[in-house]
Amino acid sequence: MKIGMFTSGYQRFTLEEAFKDAREFGYDGIELWGGRPHAFAPDLKAGDLKHVKDLIRAYGMPIIGFTPETNAYPYNMMIGAERMRRESLDLIKLSMEMAKELGAGFTMISAAHAGYLTPPAEIWKRLIENLRELTAYAEEIGMDLILESLTPYETNVICTCNDLLRVFAELESPRSLSMVDVCPPFVQSEPVMTYFDKLGDKLAHVHLVDSDGASDSHLVPGDGKMPMKQLVRQIAKSGYRGYVTIELVTMYMNDPKLYSALAIERVRDMLGGEG
């Protein structure tokens, strides 16, 4: 099992610190968070792309995928006026371009909250309209676009595996893919491994964290309520051969070095000889 590091938790440090730790602790690749101060797509386009490429070469650490920040202010393709939607889609398109420049395997997005007063039919119409445009651009430039499900604490759009299947029933494209972050199914009492069963070859990535079962908190594996050892081994036995990113985010950004080291040590121990 190939293990990736997510760089969001390092946002109070230089991006080089993340690369340095990833190599030292034995990670196999970087899932690059596309937010400031590290890898915001417009900043990459303006000249920062060279710096990230230099880090890739210096530390021998490939970019697994690029994950622009599209769940929070000011970018959310699912809410607001047409100008706001347009700006969000333009950011994602630019992110795909930058991901391709970095040799990333995919660009990952999610459908953030569409607003409590928005009718379901309007939510779905906007989602599919957005995804059709983005998928067409992904096909044009040759980039895989991964759609992630989120917890109900984060969104009212795409939360379950069945939601993803409904999307794929309307979007037929080899560039339109998905993944499983193990937190959303766990907090909704949805068996995690059903994502592997239902999505098949559409499942292209995994986010591995622990969960308290009652929030969207992403915990170091072993610190929550999930049977992590058993889950990690089930994933390893499933035949999945892609990357698994340990997605530590802002909860640990006071000292990401310590928690990044702890997380991969625990996951390697859980795998035993089965990785």
PDB file of C-alpha atoms in Angstrom:
ATOM      1  CA  MET A   1       0.000   0.000   0.000  1.00  0.00           C
ATOM      2  CA  LYS A   2       1.427   3.364  -1.054  1.00  0.00           C
ATOM      3  CA  ILE A   3       0.926   6.081   1.561  1.00  0.00           C
ATOM      4  CA  GLY A   4       0.593   9.787   0.839  1.00  0.00           C
ATOM      5  CA  MET A   5       0.914  12.893   2.992  1.00  0.00           C
ATOM      6  CA  PHE A   6      -1.629  15.716   2.741  1.00  0.00           C
ATOM      7  CA  THR A   7       0.012  19.133   3.102  1.00  0.00           C
ATOM      8  CA  SER A   8      -2.936  21.107   4.529  1.00  0.00           C
ATOM      9  CA  GLY A   9      -1.724  20.602   8.088  1.00  0.00           C
ATOM     10  CA  TYR A  10       1.588  22.326   7.268  1.00  0.00           C
ATOM     11  CA  GLN A  11       0.034  25.653   6.274  1.00  0.00           C
ATOM     12  CA  ARG A  12       1.752  27.468   9.179  1.00  0.00           C
ATOM     13  CA  PHE A  13       5.116  26.174   7.935  1.00  0.00           C
ATOM     14  CA  THR A  14       6.870  26.310   4.591  1.00  0.00           C
ATOM     15  CA  LEU A  15       5.882  23.748   2.000  1.00  0.00           C
ATOM     16  CA  GLU A  16       9.441  22.486   2.057  1.00  0.00           C
ATOM     17  CA  GLU A  17       8.918  21.298   5.656  1.00  0.00           C
ATOM     18  CA  ALA A  18       6.162  18.985   4.408  1.00  0.00           C
ATOM     19  CA  PHE A  19       8.384  17.573   1.662  1.00  0.00           C
ATOM     20  CA  LYS A  20      11.253  17.144   4.097  1.00  0.00           C
ATOM     21  CA  ASP A  21       9.096  15.277   6.622  1.00  0.00           C
ATOM     22  CA  ALA A  22       7.435  13.161   3.951  1.00  0.00           C
ATOM     23  CA  ARG A  23      10.819  11.833   2.867  1.00  0.00           C
ATOM     24  CA  GLU A  24      12.129  11.404   6.411  1.00  0.00           C
ATOM     25  CA  PHE A  25       9.071   9.520   7.691  1.00  0.00           C
ATOM     26  CA  GLY A  26       8.769   7.224   4.689  1.00  0.00           C
ATOM     27  CA  TYR A  27       5.741   8.591   2.834  1.00  0.00           C
ATOM     28  CA  ASP A  28       5.527   7.573  -0.823  1.00  0.00           C
ATOM     29  CA  GLY A  29       4.086  10.806  -2.207  1.00  0.00           C
ATOM     30  CA  ILE A  30       2.461  14.166  -1.576  1.00  0.00           C
ATOM     31  CA  GLU A  31      -1.191  15.115  -1.983  1.00  0.00           C
ATOM     32  CA  LEU A  32      -0.791  18.842  -2.464  1.00  0.00           C
ATOM     33  CA  TRP A  33      -3.317  21.151  -0.805  1.00  0.00           C
ATOM     34  CA  GLY A  34      -4.114  24.035  -3.137  1.00  0.00           C
ATOM     35  CA  GLY A  35      -4.391  26.866  -0.644  1.00  0.00           C
ATOM     36  CA  ARG A  36      -2.243  29.740   0.486  1.00  0.00           C
ATOM     37  CA  PRO A  37       0.551  30.076   1.431  1.00  0.00           C
ATOM     38  CA  HIS A  38       1.692  26.900  -0.349  1.00  0.00           C
ATOM     39  CA  ALA A  39       0.051  26.039  -3.654  1.00  0.00           C
ATOM     40  CA  PHE A  40      -2.887  28.292  -4.476  1.00  0.00           C
ATOM     41  CA  ALA A  41      -3.422  27.756  -8.208  1.00  0.00           C
ATOM     42  CA  PRO A  42      -3.206  31.464  -9.234  1.00  0.00           C
ATOM     43  CA  ASP A  43       0.065  31.747  -7.270  1.00  0.00           C
ATOM     44  CA  LEU A  44       1.432  28.662  -9.026  1.00  0.00           C
ATOM     45  CA  LYS A  45       0.485  30.190 -12.374  1.00  0.00           C
ATOM     46  CA  ALA A  46       2.167  33.475 -11.376  1.00  0.00           C
ATOM     47  CA  GLY A  47       5.538  31.774 -10.809  1.00  0.00           C
ATOM     48  CA  ASP A  48       5.379  29.516  -7.759  1.00  0.00           C
ATOM     49  CA  LEU A  49       5.117  26.425  -9.960  1.00  0.00           C
ATOM     50  CA  LYS A  50       8.894  26.365 -10.341  1.00  0.00           C
ATOM     51  CA  HIS A  51       9.381  26.255  -6.565  1.00  0.00           C
ATOM     52  CA  VAL A  52       7.122  23.221  -6.187  1.00  0.00           C
ATOM     53  CA  LYS A  53       8.846  21.462  -9.082  1.00  0.00           C
ATOM     54  CA  ASP A  54      12.195  22.146  -7.405  1.00  0.00           C
ATOM     55  CA  LEU A  55      10.899  20.534  -4.203  1.00  0.00           C
ATOM     56  CA  ILE A  56       9.687  17.475  -6.111  1.00  0.00           C
ATOM     57  CA  ARG A  57      13.158  17.017  -7.598  1.00  0.00           C
ATOM     58  CA  ALA A  58      15.081  17.842  -4.426  1.00  0.00           C
ATOM     59  CA  TYR A  59      13.177  15.394  -2.207  1.00  0.00           C
ATOM     60  CA  GLY A  60      12.287  12.732  -4.766  1.00  0.00           C
ATOM     61  CA  MET A  61       8.659  13.027  -3.702  1.00  0.00           C
ATOM     62  CA  PRO A  62       5.990  12.822  -6.440  1.00  0.00           C
ATOM     63  CA  ILE A  63       2.736  14.764  -6.360  1.00  0.00           C
ATOM     64  CA  ILE A  64      -0.020  12.148  -6.042  1.00  0.00           C
ATOM     65  CA  GLY A  65      -2.739  14.671  -6.685  1.00  0.00           C
ATOM     66  CA  PHE A  66      -3.697  18.306  -6.333  1.00  0.00           C
ATOM     67  CA  THR A  67      -6.594  19.269  -4.050  1.00  0.00           C
ATOM     68  CA  PRO A  68      -7.635  22.919  -4.382  1.00  0.00           C
ATOM     69  CA  GLU A  69      -9.569  24.421  -1.466  1.00  0.00           C
ATOM     70  CA  THR A  70     -13.129  24.561  -2.760  1.00  0.00           C
ATOM     71  CA  ASN A  71     -15.123  23.962   0.439  1.00  0.00           C
ATOM     72  CA  ALA A  72     -14.700  27.317   2.101  1.00  0.00           C
ATOM     73  CA  TYR A  73     -14.628  31.049   1.530  1.00  0.00           C
ATOM     74  CA  PRO A  74     -14.303  32.359  -1.129  1.00  0.00           C
ATOM     75  CA  TYR A  75     -14.667  29.359  -3.483  1.00  0.00           C
ATOM     76  CA  ASN A  76     -17.727  27.095  -3.497  1.00  0.00           C
ATOM     77  CA  MET A  77     -19.224  26.091  -6.831  1.00  0.00           C
ATOM     78  CA  MET A  78     -22.516  25.103  -5.181  1.00  0.00           C
ATOM     79  CA  ILE A  79     -23.691  28.389  -3.656  1.00  0.00           C
ATOM     80  CA  GLY A  80     -24.145  32.035  -4.534  1.00  0.00           C
ATOM     81  CA  ALA A  81     -24.652  34.092  -7.658  1.00  0.00           C
ATOM     82  CA  GLU A  82     -23.529  33.144 -11.157  1.00  0.00           C
ATOM     83  CA  ARG A  83     -20.367  35.217 -10.821  1.00  0.00           C
ATOM     84  CA  MET A  84     -19.396  33.249  -7.709  1.00  0.00           C
ATOM     85  CA  ARG A  85     -20.081  29.944  -9.462  1.00  0.00           C
ATOM     86  CA  ARG A  86     -18.062  31.062 -12.472  1.00  0.00           C
ATOM     87  CA  GLU A  87     -15.073  32.071 -10.348  1.00  0.00           C
ATOM     88  CA  SER A  88     -15.135  28.716  -8.552  1.00  0.00           C
ATOM     89  CA  LEU A  89     -15.210  26.752 -11.810  1.00  0.00           C
ATOM     90  CA  ASP A  90     -12.419  28.886 -13.240  1.00  0.00           C
ATOM     91  CA  LEU A  91     -10.297  28.149 -10.166  1.00  0.00           C
ATOM     92  CA  ILE A  92     -10.861  24.414 -10.551  1.00  0.00           C
ATOM     93  CA  LYS A  93      -9.955  24.549 -14.242  1.00  0.00           C
ATOM     94  CA  LEU A  94      -6.764  26.429 -13.442  1.00  0.00           C
ATOM     95  CA  SER A  95      -6.057  23.881 -10.696  1.00  0.00           C
ATOM     96  CA  MET A  96      -6.333  21.084 -13.247  1.00  0.00           C
ATOM     97  CA  GLU A  97      -3.860  22.898 -15.477  1.00  0.00           C
ATOM     98  CA  MET A  98      -1.416  23.320 -12.600  1.00  0.00           C
ATOM     99  CA  ALA A  99      -1.871  19.692 -11.531  1.00  0.00           C
ATOM    100  CA  LYS A 100      -0.928  18.590 -15.034  1.00  0.00           C
ATOM    101  CA  GLU A 101       2.167  20.810 -14.957  1.00  0.00           C
ATOM    102  CA  LEU A 102       3.187  19.151 -11.679  1.00  0.00           C
ATOM    103  CA  GLY A 103       2.702  15.631 -13.008  1.00  0.00           C
ATOM    104  CA  ALA A 104      -0.103  15.004 -10.518  1.00  0.00           C
ATOM    105  CA  GLY A 105      -2.238  11.923 -11.012  1.00  0.00           C
ATOM    106  CA  PHE A 106      -5.503  13.745 -10.377  1.00  0.00           C
ATOM    107  CA  THR A 107      -7.268  16.921  -9.296  1.00  0.00           C
ATOM    108  CA  MET A 108      -9.679  16.374  -6.405  1.00  0.00           C
ATOM    109  CA  ILE A 109     -12.799  18.417  -5.687  1.00  0.00           C
ATOM    110  CA  SER A 110     -15.932  18.111  -3.595  1.00  0.00           C
ATOM    111  CA  ALA A 111     -19.358  19.676  -3.670  1.00  0.00           C
ATOM    112  CA  ALA A 112     -19.549  22.023  -0.709  1.00  0.00           C
ATOM    113  CA  HIS A 113     -22.747  23.133   1.043  1.00  0.00           C
ATOM    114  CA  ALA A 114     -25.409  24.487  -1.310  1.00  0.00           C
ATOM    115  CA  GLY A 115     -27.329  26.439   1.329  1.00  0.00           C
ATOM    116  CA  TYR A 116     -30.166  25.397   3.628  1.00  0.00           C
ATOM    117  CA  LEU A 117     -32.894  27.140   1.620  1.00  0.00           C
ATOM    118  CA  THR A 118     -31.891  25.797  -1.797  1.00  0.00           C
ATOM    119  CA  PRO A 119     -34.430  23.292  -3.211  1.00  0.00           C
ATOM    120  CA  PRO A 120     -33.071  19.771  -3.918  1.00  0.00           C
ATOM    121  CA  ALA A 121     -33.843  19.953  -7.628  1.00  0.00           C
ATOM    122  CA  GLU A 122     -31.900  23.212  -7.922  1.00  0.00           C
ATOM    123  CA  ILE A 123     -28.958  21.723  -6.028  1.00  0.00           C
ATOM    124  CA  TRP A 124     -28.778  18.728  -8.355  1.00  0.00           C
ATOM    125  CA  LYS A 125     -29.172  20.812 -11.507  1.00  0.00           C
ATOM    126  CA  ARG A 126     -26.317  23.091 -10.481  1.00  0.00           C
ATOM    127  CA  LEU A 127     -24.110  20.163  -9.475  1.00  0.00           C
ATOM    128  CA  ILE A 128     -24.493  18.314 -12.775  1.00  0.00           C
ATOM    129  CA  GLU A 129     -24.077  21.511 -14.798  1.00  0.00           C
ATOM    130  CA  ASN A 130     -20.837  22.206 -12.940  1.00  0.00           C
ATOM    131  CA  LEU A 131     -19.506  18.680 -13.270  1.00  0.00           C
ATOM    132  CA  ARG A 132     -20.317  18.456 -16.979  1.00  0.00           C
ATOM    133  CA  GLU A 133     -18.287  21.578 -17.667  1.00  0.00           C
ATOM    134  CA  LEU A 134     -15.391  20.485 -15.463  1.00  0.00           C
ATOM    135  CA  THR A 135     -15.328  16.944 -16.831  1.00  0.00           C
ATOM    136  CA  ALA A 136     -15.288  18.242 -20.401  1.00  0.00           C
ATOM    137  CA  TYR A 137     -12.254  20.353 -19.528  1.00  0.00           C
ATOM    138  CA  ALA A 138     -10.588  17.413 -17.775  1.00  0.00           C
ATOM    139  CA  GLU A 139     -11.014  15.380 -20.965  1.00  0.00           C
ATOM    140  CA  GLU A 140      -9.660  18.251 -23.054  1.00  0.00           C
ATOM    141  CA  ILE A 141      -6.411  18.569 -21.108  1.00  0.00           C
ATOM    142  CA  GLY A 142      -6.014  14.922 -20.065  1.00  0.00           C
ATOM    143  CA  MET A 143      -6.507  15.168 -16.302  1.00  0.00           C
ATOM    144  CA  ASP A 144      -8.467  12.834 -14.006  1.00  0.00           C
ATOM    145  CA  LEU A 145     -11.048  14.706 -11.924  1.00  0.00           C
ATOM    146  CA  ILE A 146     -11.951  13.016  -8.632  1.00  0.00           C
ATOM    147  CA  LEU A 147     -15.177  13.890  -6.822  1.00  0.00           C
ATOM    148  CA  GLU A 148     -15.108  13.303  -3.061  1.00  0.00           C
ATOM    149  CA  SER A 149     -18.101  12.700  -0.815  1.00  0.00           C
ATOM    150  CA  LEU A 150     -18.234  14.677   2.443  1.00  0.00           C
ATOM    151  CA  THR A 151     -19.980  14.307   5.787  1.00  0.00           C
ATOM    152  CA  PRO A 152     -23.449  15.834   6.383  1.00  0.00           C
ATOM    153  CA  TYR A 153     -21.693  18.235   8.758  1.00  0.00           C
ATOM    154  CA  GLU A 154     -19.933  19.731   5.731  1.00  0.00           C
ATOM    155  CA  THR A 155     -22.404  19.547   2.842  1.00  0.00           C
ATOM    156  CA  ASN A 156     -25.957  18.790   1.743  1.00  0.00           C
ATOM    157  CA  VAL A 157     -24.936  17.709  -1.765  1.00  0.00           C
ATOM    158  CA  ILE A 158     -22.743  14.567  -2.049  1.00  0.00           C
ATOM    159  CA  CYS A 159     -22.438  12.578   1.182  1.00  0.00           C
ATOM    160  CA  THR A 160     -22.774   8.875   0.344  1.00  0.00           C
ATOM    161  CA  CYS A 161     -21.576   6.291  -2.126  1.00  0.00           C
ATOM    162  CA  ASN A 162     -25.055   6.187  -3.656  1.00  0.00           C
ATOM    163  CA  ASP A 163     -24.848   9.942  -4.255  1.00  0.00           C
ATOM    164  CA  LEU A 164     -21.670   9.342  -6.234  1.00  0.00           C
ATOM    165  CA  LEU A 165     -23.281   6.536  -8.226  1.00  0.00           C
ATOM    166  CA  ARG A 166     -26.128   8.887  -9.108  1.00  0.00           C
ATOM    167  CA  VAL A 167     -23.564  11.360 -10.476  1.00  0.00           C
ATOM    168  CA  PHE A 168     -21.845   8.699 -12.569  1.00  0.00           C
ATOM    169  CA  ALA A 169     -25.213   7.614 -13.990  1.00  0.00           C
ATOM    170  CA  GLU A 170     -25.413  11.086 -15.580  1.00  0.00           C
ATOM    171  CA  LEU A 171     -21.725  11.674 -16.344  1.00  0.00           C
ATOM    172  CA  GLU A 172     -20.121   9.041 -18.534  1.00  0.00           C
ATOM    173  CA  SER A 173     -16.464   9.920 -18.805  1.00  0.00           C
ATOM    174  CA  PRO A 174     -13.226   8.005 -18.175  1.00  0.00           C
ATOM    175  CA  ARG A 175     -11.880  11.210 -16.593  1.00  0.00           C
ATOM    176  CA  SER A 176     -14.694  11.400 -14.019  1.00  0.00           C
ATOM    177  CA  LEU A 177     -13.663   9.365 -10.957  1.00  0.00           C
ATOM    178  CA  SER A 178     -14.202   9.185  -7.222  1.00  0.00           C
ATOM    179  CA  MET A 179     -12.647   8.039  -3.967  1.00  0.00           C
ATOM    180  CA  VAL A 180     -13.474   7.243  -0.359  1.00  0.00           C
ATOM    181  CA  ASP A 181     -12.594   9.319   2.660  1.00  0.00           C
ATOM    182  CA  VAL A 182     -13.356   6.811   5.411  1.00  0.00           C
ATOM    183  CA  CYS A 183     -14.824   9.449   7.763  1.00  0.00           C
ATOM    184  CA  PRO A 184     -18.086  10.245   5.876  1.00  0.00           C
ATOM    185  CA  PRO A 185     -19.316   6.643   5.662  1.00  0.00           C
ATOM    186  CA  PHE A 186     -18.383   5.941   9.268  1.00  0.00           C
ATOM    187  CA  VAL A 187     -20.343   8.871  10.722  1.00  0.00           C
ATOM    188  CA  GLN A 188     -23.373   7.854   8.616  1.00  0.00           C
ATOM    189  CA  SER A 189     -23.260   4.147   9.537  1.00  0.00           C
ATOM    190  CA  GLU A 190     -22.364   3.270   5.953  1.00  0.00           C
ATOM    191  CA  PRO A 191     -19.898   0.365   5.602  1.00  0.00           C
ATOM    192  CA  VAL A 192     -16.637   1.797   4.288  1.00  0.00           C
ATOM    193  CA  MET A 193     -15.856  -1.180   2.068  1.00  0.00           C
ATOM    194  CA  THR A 194     -19.100  -0.741   0.114  1.00  0.00           C
ATOM    195  CA  TYR A 195     -17.341   2.097  -1.723  1.00  0.00           C
ATOM    196  CA  PHE A 196     -14.909  -0.472  -3.106  1.00  0.00           C
ATOM    197  CA  ASP A 197     -17.736  -2.855  -4.003  1.00  0.00           C
ATOM    198  CA  LYS A 198     -20.047  -0.273  -5.620  1.00  0.00           C
ATOM    199  CA  LEU A 199     -17.625   2.105  -7.314  1.00  0.00           C
ATOM    200  CA  GLY A 200     -15.342  -0.532  -8.826  1.00  0.00           C
ATOM    201  CA  ASP A 201     -12.834   1.024 -11.210  1.00  0.00           C
ATOM    202  CA  LYS A 202     -14.299   4.472 -10.535  1.00  0.00           C
ATOM    203  CA  LEU A 203     -12.625   4.379  -7.091  1.00  0.00           C
ATOM    204  CA  ALA A 204      -9.258   6.010  -7.671  1.00  0.00           C
ATOM    205  CA  HIS A 205      -8.067   7.203  -4.262  1.00  0.00           C
ATOM    206  CA  VAL A 206      -8.472   6.783  -0.483  1.00  0.00           C
ATOM    207  CA  HIS A 207      -8.277   9.200   2.435  1.00  0.00           C
ATOM    208  CA  LEU A 208      -7.424   7.380   5.647  1.00  0.00           C
ATOM    209  CA  VAL A 209      -8.140   8.932   9.050  1.00  0.00           C
ATOM    210  CA  ASP A 210      -9.828   7.957  12.293  1.00  0.00           C
ATOM    211  CA  SER A 211     -13.182   9.388  13.403  1.00  0.00           C
ATOM    212  CA  ASP A 212     -15.109  10.101  16.586  1.00  0.00           C
ATOM    213  CA  GLY A 213     -18.283   8.964  14.823  1.00  0.00           C
ATOM    214  CA  ALA A 214     -20.101  12.222  15.584  1.00  0.00           C
ATOM    215  CA  SER A 215     -18.387  14.979  13.600  1.00  0.00           C
ATOM    216  CA  ASP A 216     -16.260  15.657  10.544  1.00  0.00           C
ATOM    217  CA  SER A 217     -13.088  15.601  12.686  1.00  0.00           C
ATOM    218  CA  HIS A 218     -10.173  13.828  11.018  1.00  0.00           C
ATOM    219  CA  LEU A 219      -8.107  12.095  13.708  1.00  0.00           C
ATOM    220  CA  VAL A 220      -4.756  10.339  13.673  1.00  0.00           C
ATOM    221  CA  PRO A 221      -5.401   6.642  12.983  1.00  0.00           C
ATOM    222  CA  GLY A 222      -5.836   4.933  16.345  1.00  0.00           C
ATOM    223  CA  ASP A 223      -7.174   7.979  18.191  1.00  0.00           C
ATOM    224  CA  GLY A 224     -10.868   7.577  17.315  1.00  0.00           C
ATOM    225  CA  LYS A 225     -13.603   4.966  17.361  1.00  0.00           C
ATOM    226  CA  MET A 226     -12.967   3.179  14.081  1.00  0.00           C
ATOM    227  CA  PRO A 227     -11.532  -0.369  14.030  1.00  0.00           C
ATOM    228  CA  MET A 228      -8.579   1.000  12.088  1.00  0.00           C
ATOM    229  CA  LYS A 229      -6.324  -2.060  12.033  1.00  0.00           C
ATOM    230  CA  GLN A 230      -9.090  -4.184  10.593  1.00  0.00           C
ATOM    231  CA  LEU A 231     -10.096  -1.492   8.076  1.00  0.00           C
ATOM    232  CA  VAL A 232      -6.537  -0.915   6.875  1.00  0.00           C
ATOM    233  CA  ARG A 233      -6.077  -4.633   6.317  1.00  0.00           C
ATOM    234  CA  GLN A 234      -9.388  -4.928   4.490  1.00  0.00           C
ATOM    235  CA  ILE A 235      -8.316  -2.152   2.126  1.00  0.00           C
ATOM    236  CA  ALA A 236      -4.978  -3.907   1.561  1.00  0.00           C
ATOM    237  CA  LYS A 237      -6.778  -7.202   0.814  1.00  0.00           C
ATOM    238  CA  SER A 238      -9.347  -5.601  -1.495  1.00  0.00           C
ATOM    239  CA  GLY A 239      -7.011  -5.470  -4.456  1.00  0.00           C
ATOM    240  CA  TYR A 240      -6.833  -1.668  -4.359  1.00  0.00           C
ATOM    241  CA  ARG A 241      -3.370  -0.622  -5.521  1.00  0.00           C
ATOM    242  CA  GLY A 242      -3.615   3.159  -5.547  1.00  0.00           C
ATOM    243  CA  TYR A 243      -2.400   5.674  -3.002  1.00  0.00           C
ATOM    244  CA  VAL A 244      -3.864   6.027   0.471  1.00  0.00           C
ATOM    245  CA  THR A 245      -3.420   9.563   1.810  1.00  0.00           C
ATOM    246  CA  ILE A 246      -3.372  10.029   5.566  1.00  0.00           C
ATOM    247  CA  GLU A 247      -5.478  13.181   5.534  1.00  0.00           C
ATOM    248  CA  LEU A 248      -4.474  15.116   8.625  1.00  0.00           C
ATOM    249  CA  VAL A 249      -5.840  18.622   8.276  1.00  0.00           C
ATOM    250  CA  THR A 250      -6.066  21.653  10.574  1.00  0.00           C
ATOM    251  CA  MET A 251      -6.536  19.813  13.882  1.00  0.00           C
ATOM    252  CA  TYR A 252      -2.816  19.052  14.010  1.00  0.00           C
ATOM    253  CA  MET A 253      -1.266  22.120  12.424  1.00  0.00           C
ATOM    254  CA  ASN A 254       0.278  23.254  15.717  1.00  0.00           C
ATOM    255  CA  ASP A 255       2.909  20.508  15.264  1.00  0.00           C
ATOM    256  CA  PRO A 256       2.330  18.579  12.032  1.00  0.00           C
ATOM    257  CA  LYS A 257       5.782  16.971  12.146  1.00  0.00           C
ATOM    258  CA  LEU A 258       4.946  14.942  15.261  1.00  0.00           C
ATOM    259  CA  TYR A 259       1.517  13.841  14.056  1.00  0.00           C
ATOM    260  CA  SER A 260       2.665  13.023  10.523  1.00  0.00           C
ATOM    261  CA  ALA A 261       5.330  10.774  11.998  1.00  0.00           C
ATOM    262  CA  LEU A 262       2.895   9.163  14.450  1.00  0.00           C
ATOM    263  CA  ALA A 263       0.241   8.576  11.768  1.00  0.00           C
ATOM    264  CA  ILE A 264       2.447   6.704   9.319  1.00  0.00           C
ATOM    265  CA  GLU A 265       4.079   4.669  12.083  1.00  0.00           C
ATOM    266  CA  ARG A 266       0.658   3.496  13.245  1.00  0.00           C
ATOM    267  CA  VAL A 267      -0.582   2.688   9.748  1.00  0.00           C
ATOM    268  CA  ARG A 268       2.577   0.704   8.948  1.00  0.00           C
ATOM    269  CA  ASP A 269       2.118  -1.198  12.240  1.00  0.00           C
ATOM    270  CA  MET A 270      -1.521  -1.897  11.399  1.00  0.00           C
ATOM    271  CA  LEU A 271      -0.523  -3.297   8.041  1.00  0.00           C
ATOM    272  CA  GLY A 272       2.087  -5.588   9.538  1.00  0.00           C
ATOM    273  CA  GLY A 273       3.269  -7.804   6.727  1.00  0.00           C
ATOM    274  CA  GLU A 274       0.182  -7.197   4.615  1.00  0.00           C
ATOM    275  CA  GLY A 275       1.190  -3.918   2.960  1.00  0.00           C
TER     276      GLY A 275
END
